[in-house]
Coordinates of C-alpha atoms in Angstrom, one line a residue:
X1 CA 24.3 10.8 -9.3
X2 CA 24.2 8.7 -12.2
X3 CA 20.5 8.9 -13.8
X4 CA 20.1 5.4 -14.2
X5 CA 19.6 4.8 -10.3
X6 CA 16.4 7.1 -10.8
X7 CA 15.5 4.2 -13.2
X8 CA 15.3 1.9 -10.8
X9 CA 11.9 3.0 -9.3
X10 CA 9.0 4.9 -11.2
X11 CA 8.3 6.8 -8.0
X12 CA 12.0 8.2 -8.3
X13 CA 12.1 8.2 -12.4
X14 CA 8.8 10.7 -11.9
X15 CA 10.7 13.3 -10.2
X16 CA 14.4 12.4 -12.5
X17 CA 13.1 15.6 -14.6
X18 CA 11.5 18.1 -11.8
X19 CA 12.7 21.7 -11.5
X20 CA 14.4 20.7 -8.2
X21 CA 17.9 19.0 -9.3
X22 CA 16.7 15.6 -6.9
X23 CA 19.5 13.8 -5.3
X24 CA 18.8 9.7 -4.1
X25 CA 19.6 8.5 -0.5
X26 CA 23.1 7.5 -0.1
X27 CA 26.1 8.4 2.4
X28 CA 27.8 10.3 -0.6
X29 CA 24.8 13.1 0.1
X30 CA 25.1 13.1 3.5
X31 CA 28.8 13.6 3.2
X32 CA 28.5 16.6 1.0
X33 CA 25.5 18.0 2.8
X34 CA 28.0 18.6 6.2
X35 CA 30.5 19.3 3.7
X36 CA 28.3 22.7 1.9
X37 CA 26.8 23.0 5.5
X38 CA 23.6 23.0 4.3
X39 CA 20.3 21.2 5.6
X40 CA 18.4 18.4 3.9
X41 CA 14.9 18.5 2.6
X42 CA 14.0 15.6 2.0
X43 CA 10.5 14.0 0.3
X44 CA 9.2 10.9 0.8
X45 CA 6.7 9.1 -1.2
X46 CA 5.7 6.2 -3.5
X47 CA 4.3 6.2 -7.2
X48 CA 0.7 5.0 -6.6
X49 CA 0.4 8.5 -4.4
X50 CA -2.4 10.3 -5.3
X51 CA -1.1 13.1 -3.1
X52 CA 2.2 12.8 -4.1
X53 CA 1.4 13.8 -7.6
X54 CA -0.7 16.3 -6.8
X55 CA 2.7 17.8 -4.7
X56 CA 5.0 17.1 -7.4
X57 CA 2.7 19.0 -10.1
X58 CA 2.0 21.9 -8.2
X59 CA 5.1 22.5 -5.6
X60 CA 7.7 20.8 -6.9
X61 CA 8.0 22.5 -10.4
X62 CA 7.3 25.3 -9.3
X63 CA 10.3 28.0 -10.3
X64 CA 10.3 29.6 -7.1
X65 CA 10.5 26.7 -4.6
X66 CA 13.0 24.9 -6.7
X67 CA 15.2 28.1 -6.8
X68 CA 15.6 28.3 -2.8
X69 CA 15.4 24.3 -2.4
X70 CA 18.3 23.7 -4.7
X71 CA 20.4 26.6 -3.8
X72 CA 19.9 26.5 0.5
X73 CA 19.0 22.3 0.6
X74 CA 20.6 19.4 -0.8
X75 CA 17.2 18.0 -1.8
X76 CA 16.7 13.7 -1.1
X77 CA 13.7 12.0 -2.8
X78 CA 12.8 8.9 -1.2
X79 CA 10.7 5.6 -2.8
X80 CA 9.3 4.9 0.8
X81 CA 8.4 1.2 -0.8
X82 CA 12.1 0.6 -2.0
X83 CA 13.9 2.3 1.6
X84 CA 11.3 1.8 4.6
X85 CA 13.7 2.1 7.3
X86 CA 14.2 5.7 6.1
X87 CA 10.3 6.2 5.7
X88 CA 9.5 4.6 9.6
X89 CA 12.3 6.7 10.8
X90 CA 10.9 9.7 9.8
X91 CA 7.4 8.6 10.1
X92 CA 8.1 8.2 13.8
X93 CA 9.4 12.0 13.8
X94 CA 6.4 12.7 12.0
X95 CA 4.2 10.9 14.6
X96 CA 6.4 12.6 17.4
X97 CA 5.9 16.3 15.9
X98 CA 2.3 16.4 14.4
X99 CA 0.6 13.3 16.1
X100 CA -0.1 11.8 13.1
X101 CA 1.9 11.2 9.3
X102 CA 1.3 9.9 5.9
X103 CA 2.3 10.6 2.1
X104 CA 4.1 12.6 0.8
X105 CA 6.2 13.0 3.9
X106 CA 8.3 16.3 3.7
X107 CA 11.6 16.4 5.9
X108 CA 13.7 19.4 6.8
X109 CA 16.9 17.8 8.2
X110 CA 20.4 18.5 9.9
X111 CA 23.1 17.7 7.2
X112 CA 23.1 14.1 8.9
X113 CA 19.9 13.3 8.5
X114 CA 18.2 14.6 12.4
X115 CA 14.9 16.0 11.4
X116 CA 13.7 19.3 13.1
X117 CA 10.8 19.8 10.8
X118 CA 7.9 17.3 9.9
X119 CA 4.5 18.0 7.5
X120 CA 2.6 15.9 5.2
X121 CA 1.5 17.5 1.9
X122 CA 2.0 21.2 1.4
X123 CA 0.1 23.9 -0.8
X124 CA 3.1 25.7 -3.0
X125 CA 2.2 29.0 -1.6
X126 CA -0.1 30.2 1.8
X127 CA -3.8 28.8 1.8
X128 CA -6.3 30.7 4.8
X129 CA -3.9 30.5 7.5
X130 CA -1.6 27.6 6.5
X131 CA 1.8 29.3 5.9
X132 CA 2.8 27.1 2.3
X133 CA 6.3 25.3 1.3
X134 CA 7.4 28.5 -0.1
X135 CA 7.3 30.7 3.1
X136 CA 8.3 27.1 5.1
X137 CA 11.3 27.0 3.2
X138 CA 12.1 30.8 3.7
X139 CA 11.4 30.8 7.6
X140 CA 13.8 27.5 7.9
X141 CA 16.4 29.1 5.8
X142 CA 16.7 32.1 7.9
X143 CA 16.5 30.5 11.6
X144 CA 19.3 28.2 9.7
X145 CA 21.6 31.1 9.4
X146 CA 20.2 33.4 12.2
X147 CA 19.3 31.1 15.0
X148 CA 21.2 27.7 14.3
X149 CA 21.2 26.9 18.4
X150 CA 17.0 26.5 18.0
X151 CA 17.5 24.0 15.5
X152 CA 20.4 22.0 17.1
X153 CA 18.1 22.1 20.3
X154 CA 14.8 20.4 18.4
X155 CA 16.6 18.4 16.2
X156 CA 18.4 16.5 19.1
X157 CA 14.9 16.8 20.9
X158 CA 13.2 15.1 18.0
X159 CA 16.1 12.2 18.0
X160 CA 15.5 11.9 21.4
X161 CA 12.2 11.0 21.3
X162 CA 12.4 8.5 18.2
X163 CA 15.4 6.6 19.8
X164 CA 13.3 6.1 23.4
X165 CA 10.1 4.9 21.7
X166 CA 12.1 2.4 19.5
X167 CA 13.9 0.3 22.8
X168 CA 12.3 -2.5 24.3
X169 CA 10.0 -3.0 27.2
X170 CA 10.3 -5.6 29.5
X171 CA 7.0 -7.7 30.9
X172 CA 5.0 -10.5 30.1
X173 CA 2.3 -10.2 26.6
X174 CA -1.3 -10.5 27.5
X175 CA -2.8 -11.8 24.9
X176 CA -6.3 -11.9 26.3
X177 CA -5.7 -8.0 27.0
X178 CA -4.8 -7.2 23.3
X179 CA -7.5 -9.4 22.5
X180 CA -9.9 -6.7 24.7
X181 CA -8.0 -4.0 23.2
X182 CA -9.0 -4.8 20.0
X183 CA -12.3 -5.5 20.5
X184 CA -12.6 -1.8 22.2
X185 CA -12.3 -0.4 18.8
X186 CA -14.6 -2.3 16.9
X187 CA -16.9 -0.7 14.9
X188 CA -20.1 -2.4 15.6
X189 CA -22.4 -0.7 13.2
X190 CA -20.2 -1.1 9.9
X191 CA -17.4 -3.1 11.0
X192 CA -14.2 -2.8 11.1
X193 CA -12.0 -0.9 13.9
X194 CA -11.8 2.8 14.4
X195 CA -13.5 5.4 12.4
X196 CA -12.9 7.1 9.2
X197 CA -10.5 7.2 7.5
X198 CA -10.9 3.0 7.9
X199 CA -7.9 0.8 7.0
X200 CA -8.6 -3.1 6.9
X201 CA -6.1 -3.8 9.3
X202 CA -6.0 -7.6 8.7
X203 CA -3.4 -8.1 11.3
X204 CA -6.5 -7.5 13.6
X205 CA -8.3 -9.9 12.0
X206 CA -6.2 -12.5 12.1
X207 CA -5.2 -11.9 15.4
X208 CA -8.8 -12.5 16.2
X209 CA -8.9 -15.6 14.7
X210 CA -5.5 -17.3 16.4
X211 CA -7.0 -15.9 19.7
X212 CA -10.5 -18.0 19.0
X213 CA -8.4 -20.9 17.7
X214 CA -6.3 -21.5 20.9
X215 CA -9.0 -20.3 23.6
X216 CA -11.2 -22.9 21.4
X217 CA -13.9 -20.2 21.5
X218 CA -15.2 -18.7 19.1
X219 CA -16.3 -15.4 20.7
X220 CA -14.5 -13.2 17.8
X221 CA -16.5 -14.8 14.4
X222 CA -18.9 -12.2 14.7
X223 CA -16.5 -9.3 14.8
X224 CA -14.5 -11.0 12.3
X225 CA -17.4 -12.1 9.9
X226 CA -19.2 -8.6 10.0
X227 CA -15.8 -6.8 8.8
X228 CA -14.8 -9.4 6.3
X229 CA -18.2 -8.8 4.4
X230 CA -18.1 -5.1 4.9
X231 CA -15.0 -5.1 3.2
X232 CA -15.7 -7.5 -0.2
X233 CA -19.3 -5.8 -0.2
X234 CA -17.9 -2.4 -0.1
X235 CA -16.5 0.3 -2.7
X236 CA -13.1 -0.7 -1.3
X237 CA -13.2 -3.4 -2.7
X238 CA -13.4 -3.6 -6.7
X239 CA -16.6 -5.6 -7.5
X240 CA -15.6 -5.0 -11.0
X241 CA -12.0 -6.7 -11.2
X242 CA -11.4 -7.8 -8.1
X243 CA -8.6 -6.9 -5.3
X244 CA -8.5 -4.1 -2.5
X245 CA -8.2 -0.7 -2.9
X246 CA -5.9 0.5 0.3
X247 CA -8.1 2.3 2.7
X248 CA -11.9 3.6 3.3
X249 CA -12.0 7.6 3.4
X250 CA -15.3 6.6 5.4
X251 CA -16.2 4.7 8.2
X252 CA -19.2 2.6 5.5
X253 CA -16.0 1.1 3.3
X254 CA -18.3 3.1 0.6
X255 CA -15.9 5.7 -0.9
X256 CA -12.3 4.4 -1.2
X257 CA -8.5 5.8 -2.1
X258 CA -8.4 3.9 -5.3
X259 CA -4.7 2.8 -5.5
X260 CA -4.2 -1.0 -5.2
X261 CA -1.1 -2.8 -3.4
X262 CA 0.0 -5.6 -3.8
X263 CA 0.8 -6.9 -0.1
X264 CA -2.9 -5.3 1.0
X265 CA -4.1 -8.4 -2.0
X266 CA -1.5 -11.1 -0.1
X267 CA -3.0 -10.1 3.3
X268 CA -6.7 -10.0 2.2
X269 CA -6.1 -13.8 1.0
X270 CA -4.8 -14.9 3.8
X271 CA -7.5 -13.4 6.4
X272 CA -10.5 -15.2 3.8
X273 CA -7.9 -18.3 4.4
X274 CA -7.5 -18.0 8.0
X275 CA -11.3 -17.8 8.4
X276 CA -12.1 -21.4 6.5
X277 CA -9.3 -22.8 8.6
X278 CA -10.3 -20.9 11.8
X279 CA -14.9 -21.7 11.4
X280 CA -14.6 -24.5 9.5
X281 CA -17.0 -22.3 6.6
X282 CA -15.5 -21.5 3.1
X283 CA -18.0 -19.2 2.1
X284 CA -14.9 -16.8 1.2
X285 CA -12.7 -18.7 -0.5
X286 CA -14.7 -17.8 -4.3
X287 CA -13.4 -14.4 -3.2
X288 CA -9.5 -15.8 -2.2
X289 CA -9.6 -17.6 -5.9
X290 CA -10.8 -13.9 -7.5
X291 CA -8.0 -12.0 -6.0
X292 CA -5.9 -14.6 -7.1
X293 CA -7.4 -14.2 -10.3
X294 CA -6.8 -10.5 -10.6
X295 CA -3.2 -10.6 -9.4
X296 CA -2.2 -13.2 -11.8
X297 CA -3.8 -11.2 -14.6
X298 CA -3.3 -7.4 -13.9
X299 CA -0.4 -7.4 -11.7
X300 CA 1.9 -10.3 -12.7
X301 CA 5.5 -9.5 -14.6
X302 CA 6.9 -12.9 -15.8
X303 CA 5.6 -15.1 -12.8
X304 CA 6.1 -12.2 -10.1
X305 CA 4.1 -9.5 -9.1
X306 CA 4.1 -6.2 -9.8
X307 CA 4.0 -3.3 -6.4
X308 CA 1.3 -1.7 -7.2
X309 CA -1.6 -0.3 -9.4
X310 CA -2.4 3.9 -9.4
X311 CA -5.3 5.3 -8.2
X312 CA -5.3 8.2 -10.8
X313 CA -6.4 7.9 -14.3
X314 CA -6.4 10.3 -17.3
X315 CA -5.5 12.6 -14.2
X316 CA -8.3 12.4 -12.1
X317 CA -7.8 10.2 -8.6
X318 CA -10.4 6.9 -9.0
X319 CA -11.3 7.3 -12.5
X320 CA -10.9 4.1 -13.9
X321 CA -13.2 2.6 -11.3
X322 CA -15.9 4.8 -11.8
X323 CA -19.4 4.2 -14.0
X324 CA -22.2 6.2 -15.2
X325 CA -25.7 4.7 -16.3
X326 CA -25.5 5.9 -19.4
X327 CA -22.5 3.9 -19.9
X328 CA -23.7 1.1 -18.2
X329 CA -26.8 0.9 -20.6
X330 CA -24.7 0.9 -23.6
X331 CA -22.9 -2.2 -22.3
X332 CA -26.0 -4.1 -20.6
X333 CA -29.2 -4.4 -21.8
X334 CA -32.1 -3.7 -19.4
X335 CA -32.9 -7.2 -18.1
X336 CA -29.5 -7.4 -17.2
X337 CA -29.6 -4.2 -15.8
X338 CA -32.1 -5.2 -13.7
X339 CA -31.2 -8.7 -12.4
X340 CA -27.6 -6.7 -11.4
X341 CA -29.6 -4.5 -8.9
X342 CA -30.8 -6.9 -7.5
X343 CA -27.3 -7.8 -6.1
X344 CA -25.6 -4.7 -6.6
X345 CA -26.1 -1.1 -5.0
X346 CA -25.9 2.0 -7.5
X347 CA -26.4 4.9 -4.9
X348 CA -22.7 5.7 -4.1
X349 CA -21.4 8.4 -6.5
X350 CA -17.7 10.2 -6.1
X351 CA -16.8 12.9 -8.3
X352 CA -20.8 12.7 -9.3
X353 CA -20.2 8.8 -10.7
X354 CA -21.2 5.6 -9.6
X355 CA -19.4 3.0 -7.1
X356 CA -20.6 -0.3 -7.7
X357 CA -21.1 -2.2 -4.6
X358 CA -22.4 -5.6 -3.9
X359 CA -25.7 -6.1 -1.4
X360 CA -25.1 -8.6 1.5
X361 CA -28.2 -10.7 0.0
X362 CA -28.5 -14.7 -0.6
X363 CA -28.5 -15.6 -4.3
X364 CA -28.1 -19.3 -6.0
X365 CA -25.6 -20.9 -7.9
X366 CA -27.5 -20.1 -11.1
X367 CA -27.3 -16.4 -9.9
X368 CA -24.0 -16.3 -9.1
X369 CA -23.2 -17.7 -12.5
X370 CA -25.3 -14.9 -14.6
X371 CA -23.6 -12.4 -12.2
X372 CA -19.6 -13.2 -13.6
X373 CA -21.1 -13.0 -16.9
X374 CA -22.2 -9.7 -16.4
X375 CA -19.8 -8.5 -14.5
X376 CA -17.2 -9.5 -16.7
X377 CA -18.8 -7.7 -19.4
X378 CA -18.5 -4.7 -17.7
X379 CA -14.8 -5.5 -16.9
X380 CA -13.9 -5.9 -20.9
X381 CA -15.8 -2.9 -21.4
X382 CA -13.8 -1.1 -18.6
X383 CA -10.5 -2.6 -19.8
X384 CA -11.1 -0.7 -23.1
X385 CA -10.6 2.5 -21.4
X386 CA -7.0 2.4 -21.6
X387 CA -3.7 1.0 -19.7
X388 CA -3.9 2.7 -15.6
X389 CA -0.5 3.2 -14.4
X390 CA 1.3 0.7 -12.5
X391 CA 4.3 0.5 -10.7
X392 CA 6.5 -2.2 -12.4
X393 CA 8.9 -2.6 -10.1
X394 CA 9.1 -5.7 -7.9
X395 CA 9.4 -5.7 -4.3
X396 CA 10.9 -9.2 -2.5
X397 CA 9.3 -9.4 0.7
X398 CA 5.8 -8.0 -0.9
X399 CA 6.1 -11.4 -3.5
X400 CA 6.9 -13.3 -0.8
X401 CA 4.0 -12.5 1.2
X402 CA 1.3 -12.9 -1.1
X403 CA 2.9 -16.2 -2.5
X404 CA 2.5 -17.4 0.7
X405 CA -1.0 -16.6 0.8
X406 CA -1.7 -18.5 -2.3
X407 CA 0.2 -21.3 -0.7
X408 CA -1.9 -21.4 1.9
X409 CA -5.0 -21.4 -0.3
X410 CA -3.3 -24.0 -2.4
X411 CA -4.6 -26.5 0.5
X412 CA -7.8 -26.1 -0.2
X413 CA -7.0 -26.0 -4.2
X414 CA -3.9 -27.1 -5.6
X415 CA -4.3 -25.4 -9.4
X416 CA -2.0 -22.9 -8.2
X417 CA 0.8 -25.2 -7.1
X418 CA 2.7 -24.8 -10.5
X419 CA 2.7 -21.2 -10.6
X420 CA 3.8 -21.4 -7.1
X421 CA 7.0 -23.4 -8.0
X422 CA 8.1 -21.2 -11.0
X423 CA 7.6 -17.9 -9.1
X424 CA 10.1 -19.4 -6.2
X425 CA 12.5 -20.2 -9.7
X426 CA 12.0 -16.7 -10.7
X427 CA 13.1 -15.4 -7.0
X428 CA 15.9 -17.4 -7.2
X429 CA 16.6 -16.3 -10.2
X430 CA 16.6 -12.3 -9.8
X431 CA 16.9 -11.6 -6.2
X432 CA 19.3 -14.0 -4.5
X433 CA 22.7 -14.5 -5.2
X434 CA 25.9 -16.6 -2.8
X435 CA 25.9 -13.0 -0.4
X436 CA 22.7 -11.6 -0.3
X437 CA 19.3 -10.9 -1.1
X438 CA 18.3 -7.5 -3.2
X439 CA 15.1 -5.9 -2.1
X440 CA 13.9 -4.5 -5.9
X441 CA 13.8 -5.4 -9.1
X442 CA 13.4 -3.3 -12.1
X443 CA 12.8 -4.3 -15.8
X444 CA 15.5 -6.8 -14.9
X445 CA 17.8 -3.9 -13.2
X446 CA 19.2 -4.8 -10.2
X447 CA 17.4 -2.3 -7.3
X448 CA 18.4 -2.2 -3.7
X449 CA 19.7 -4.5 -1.4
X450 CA 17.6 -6.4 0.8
X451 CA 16.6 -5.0 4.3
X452 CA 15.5 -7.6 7.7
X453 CA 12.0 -8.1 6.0
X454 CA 13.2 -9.4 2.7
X455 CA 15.2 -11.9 4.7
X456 CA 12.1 -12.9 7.0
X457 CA 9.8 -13.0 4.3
X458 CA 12.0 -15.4 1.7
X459 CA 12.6 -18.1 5.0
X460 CA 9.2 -18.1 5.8
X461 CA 8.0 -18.9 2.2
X462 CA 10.7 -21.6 1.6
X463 CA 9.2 -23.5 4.9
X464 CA 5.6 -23.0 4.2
X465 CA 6.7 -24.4 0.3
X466 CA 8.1 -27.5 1.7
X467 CA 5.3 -27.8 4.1
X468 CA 2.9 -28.0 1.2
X469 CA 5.3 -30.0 -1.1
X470 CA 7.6 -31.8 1.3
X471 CA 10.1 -31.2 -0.8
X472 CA 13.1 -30.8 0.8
X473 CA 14.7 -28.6 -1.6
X474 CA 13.1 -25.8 -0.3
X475 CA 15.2 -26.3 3.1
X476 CA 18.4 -25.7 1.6

């Protein structure tokens, strides 16, 4: 394995130095793994992880679990954001075994690549009653040698099961029914769908709004309208800098998992959009232009965008986020102090510190005004902390999502059109050539190639390009 290919990602650059000798995805592996006879354990993840650094610091360097991982496994680690048709495949096992997943997503496999066991995150050694990776890896080594039937028998189980839930079904779409469906899971005391922890889900939303467009009702705004401010007003949102944070650990959208990504920032533009097109009321679209904003200044690299910002900082998971009074008071003075409350809640702490989140109250154009001059006194102030990480690597179809946000906000203002034409130049530039697309793009190192939704995504924004500019360009 050459060690620039761990360059290409900063997810698989963290782990290029771990006490397990890490091998990348490729049929190579695979090959050798029949060839020694030996299963795979393979870990999935992606750099903004709070969970997967917490994993890496305390299992994965750890002497003991590398020793029996690198001399019973040919260890795999896997940038989920880089390969996602190995992260939904075993996902889908995950889902299948445990009834749920997430990240890091650990994988004991048959030499090609049939999983047999499935777990999220794992304590180095045993916790209460939770056996830990060490004794995991120790009872898997020996049913390997002792009892290799059991494992043929669930792994082919497992495959079983993954295969039937990924064919077809036949039958017509309701679309009123999904329309129910959704609207069974609304939250109707703090918006949103489901209970903690909450996700956006902004396909919902928008599916909301196309279903009030074409029934020419508009028996979803309140749903829709309710969960929108929820979400901008919340701690999951950055009231600070702008942009989403991915998920609510709550069911209030008070407490958030801090790490920022860059397609959650291309779908939250789009839904604001969607909902001036959809109600006629652009009440959202001041929040559109701030993400906009915010991605342009914190996650842009040379006209593209950057895959994500990390939640952890100066090792401590929502750090940079996070305010005290004290510091507060050395930055404002106390009139300003007090106008800010009066828009502004203080009362969420994590970790013993302040959230700032944003009361659903009416306020003038004058107010609004002296609020962005406070508020971006606090964001210089909060810049001055230091540089939080970022992964730098850029993703294809995640650009080509979130530029055709901005596109579609560029109806309602066209300031962004130039940027928009010079980002397309830059895709052209670094991820298409006569054969192909490539899916990533490092520090101007070529990544991966590009997978069905790099494809999609890049078609989609060349029509909705010439649809703004009818220029026909964009067709060929």
């Amino acid at each position: 394995m050459n060690d620039n290919d761990f360059k290409r990602s900063p997810y698989l650059e963290l782990h290029r130095n771990d006490a397990i000798k890490w091998n990348i995805w490729d049929n190579e592996i695979i090959k050798r793994a029949k060839q020694e006879d030996k299963p795979l354990f393979i870990s999935i993840g992606y750099y903004s992880c709070h969970w997967c650094h917490v994993e890496q610091e305390l299992a994965f360097n750890d002497k003991e679990i590398a020793q029996i991982i690198n001399e019973k496994f040919i260890p795999i680690i896997v940038d989920r954001e880089e390969r996602p048709d190995i992260d939904d495949f075993y996902m889908r096992a995950s889902q299948i075994i445990n009834g749920s997943g997430g990240w890091p997503l650990n994988v004991i496999a048959m030499p090609d690549g049939r999983p047999f066991f499935v777990s999220t995150f794992l304590y180095p050694r045993e916790s209460g009653d939770q056996p830990g990776l060490l004794e995991i890896l120790g009872s898997i080594s020996r049913i390997w040698n002792e009892e290799r039937g059991r494992v043929l028998e669930t792994s082919d189980e497992i495959l079983s099961l993954i295969t039937s839930r990924s064919k077809s079904v036949e039958g017509k779409i309701s679309f009123q029914e999904i329309n129910e469906m959704i609207g069974s899971i609304y939250d109707r005391k703090f918006g949103g769908f489901g209970s903690s922890p909450k996700f956006p889900n902004f396909n919902y939303l928008q599916f909301l709004m196309i279903y009030d467009h074409y029934s020419k009702k508009n028996s979803n705004r309140s749903k829709v309208e309710k969960t929108i401010k929820a979400i901008i007003n919340g701690g999951i949102y950055d009231q600070i800098g702008s942009g989403i944070h991915r998920y609510s650990t709550d069911e209030k959208w008070e407490i958030p998992h801090f790490e920022k990504m860059l397609y959650d920032q291309g779908m939250l533009i789009e839904t604001l959009v969607l909902f001036t097109d959809t109600y006629n009321d652009p009440f959202l679209m001041n929040i559109a232009k701030d993400i906009i904003d915010f991605l342009i200044r914190d996650m842009n690299i040379k006209g593209l965008f950057l895959s994500a910002i990390d939640s952890d900082f100066n090792g401590e998971e929502g750090l940079y986020y996070l305010w005290d009074m004290r510091e507060i008071s050395e930055i404002l003075n106390e009139s300003e102090i007090t106008f800010l409350r009066n828009f502004f809640d203080f009362s969420v702490k994590y970790n013993g510190k302040i959230i700032i989140r944003r009361k659903d109250v009416d306020h003038s154009k004058e107010d609004e005004a002296k609020i962005r001059d406070i508020i971006m006194k606090l964001r210089m102030a909060r810049d001055r902390r230091g540089e939080i990480r970022k992964d730098d690597k850029l993703i294809l179809s995640w650009n080509c999502l979130t530029l055709k946000a901005i596109i579609h906000y560029s109806y309602y203002d066209p300031s962004f059109i130039s940027f928009l034409e010079k980002a397309i130049k830059k895709i052209e530039e670094k991820f298409v050539n006569e054969r192909d697309v490539l899916r990533t793009i490092r520090r101007d190192e070529k990544g991966v190639r590009g997978q069905l939704e790099d494809y999609a995504y890049l078609s989609d924004l060349y029509l909705e390009m010439y649809v703004l500019t009818i220029d026909e360009s964009y067709l060929n």
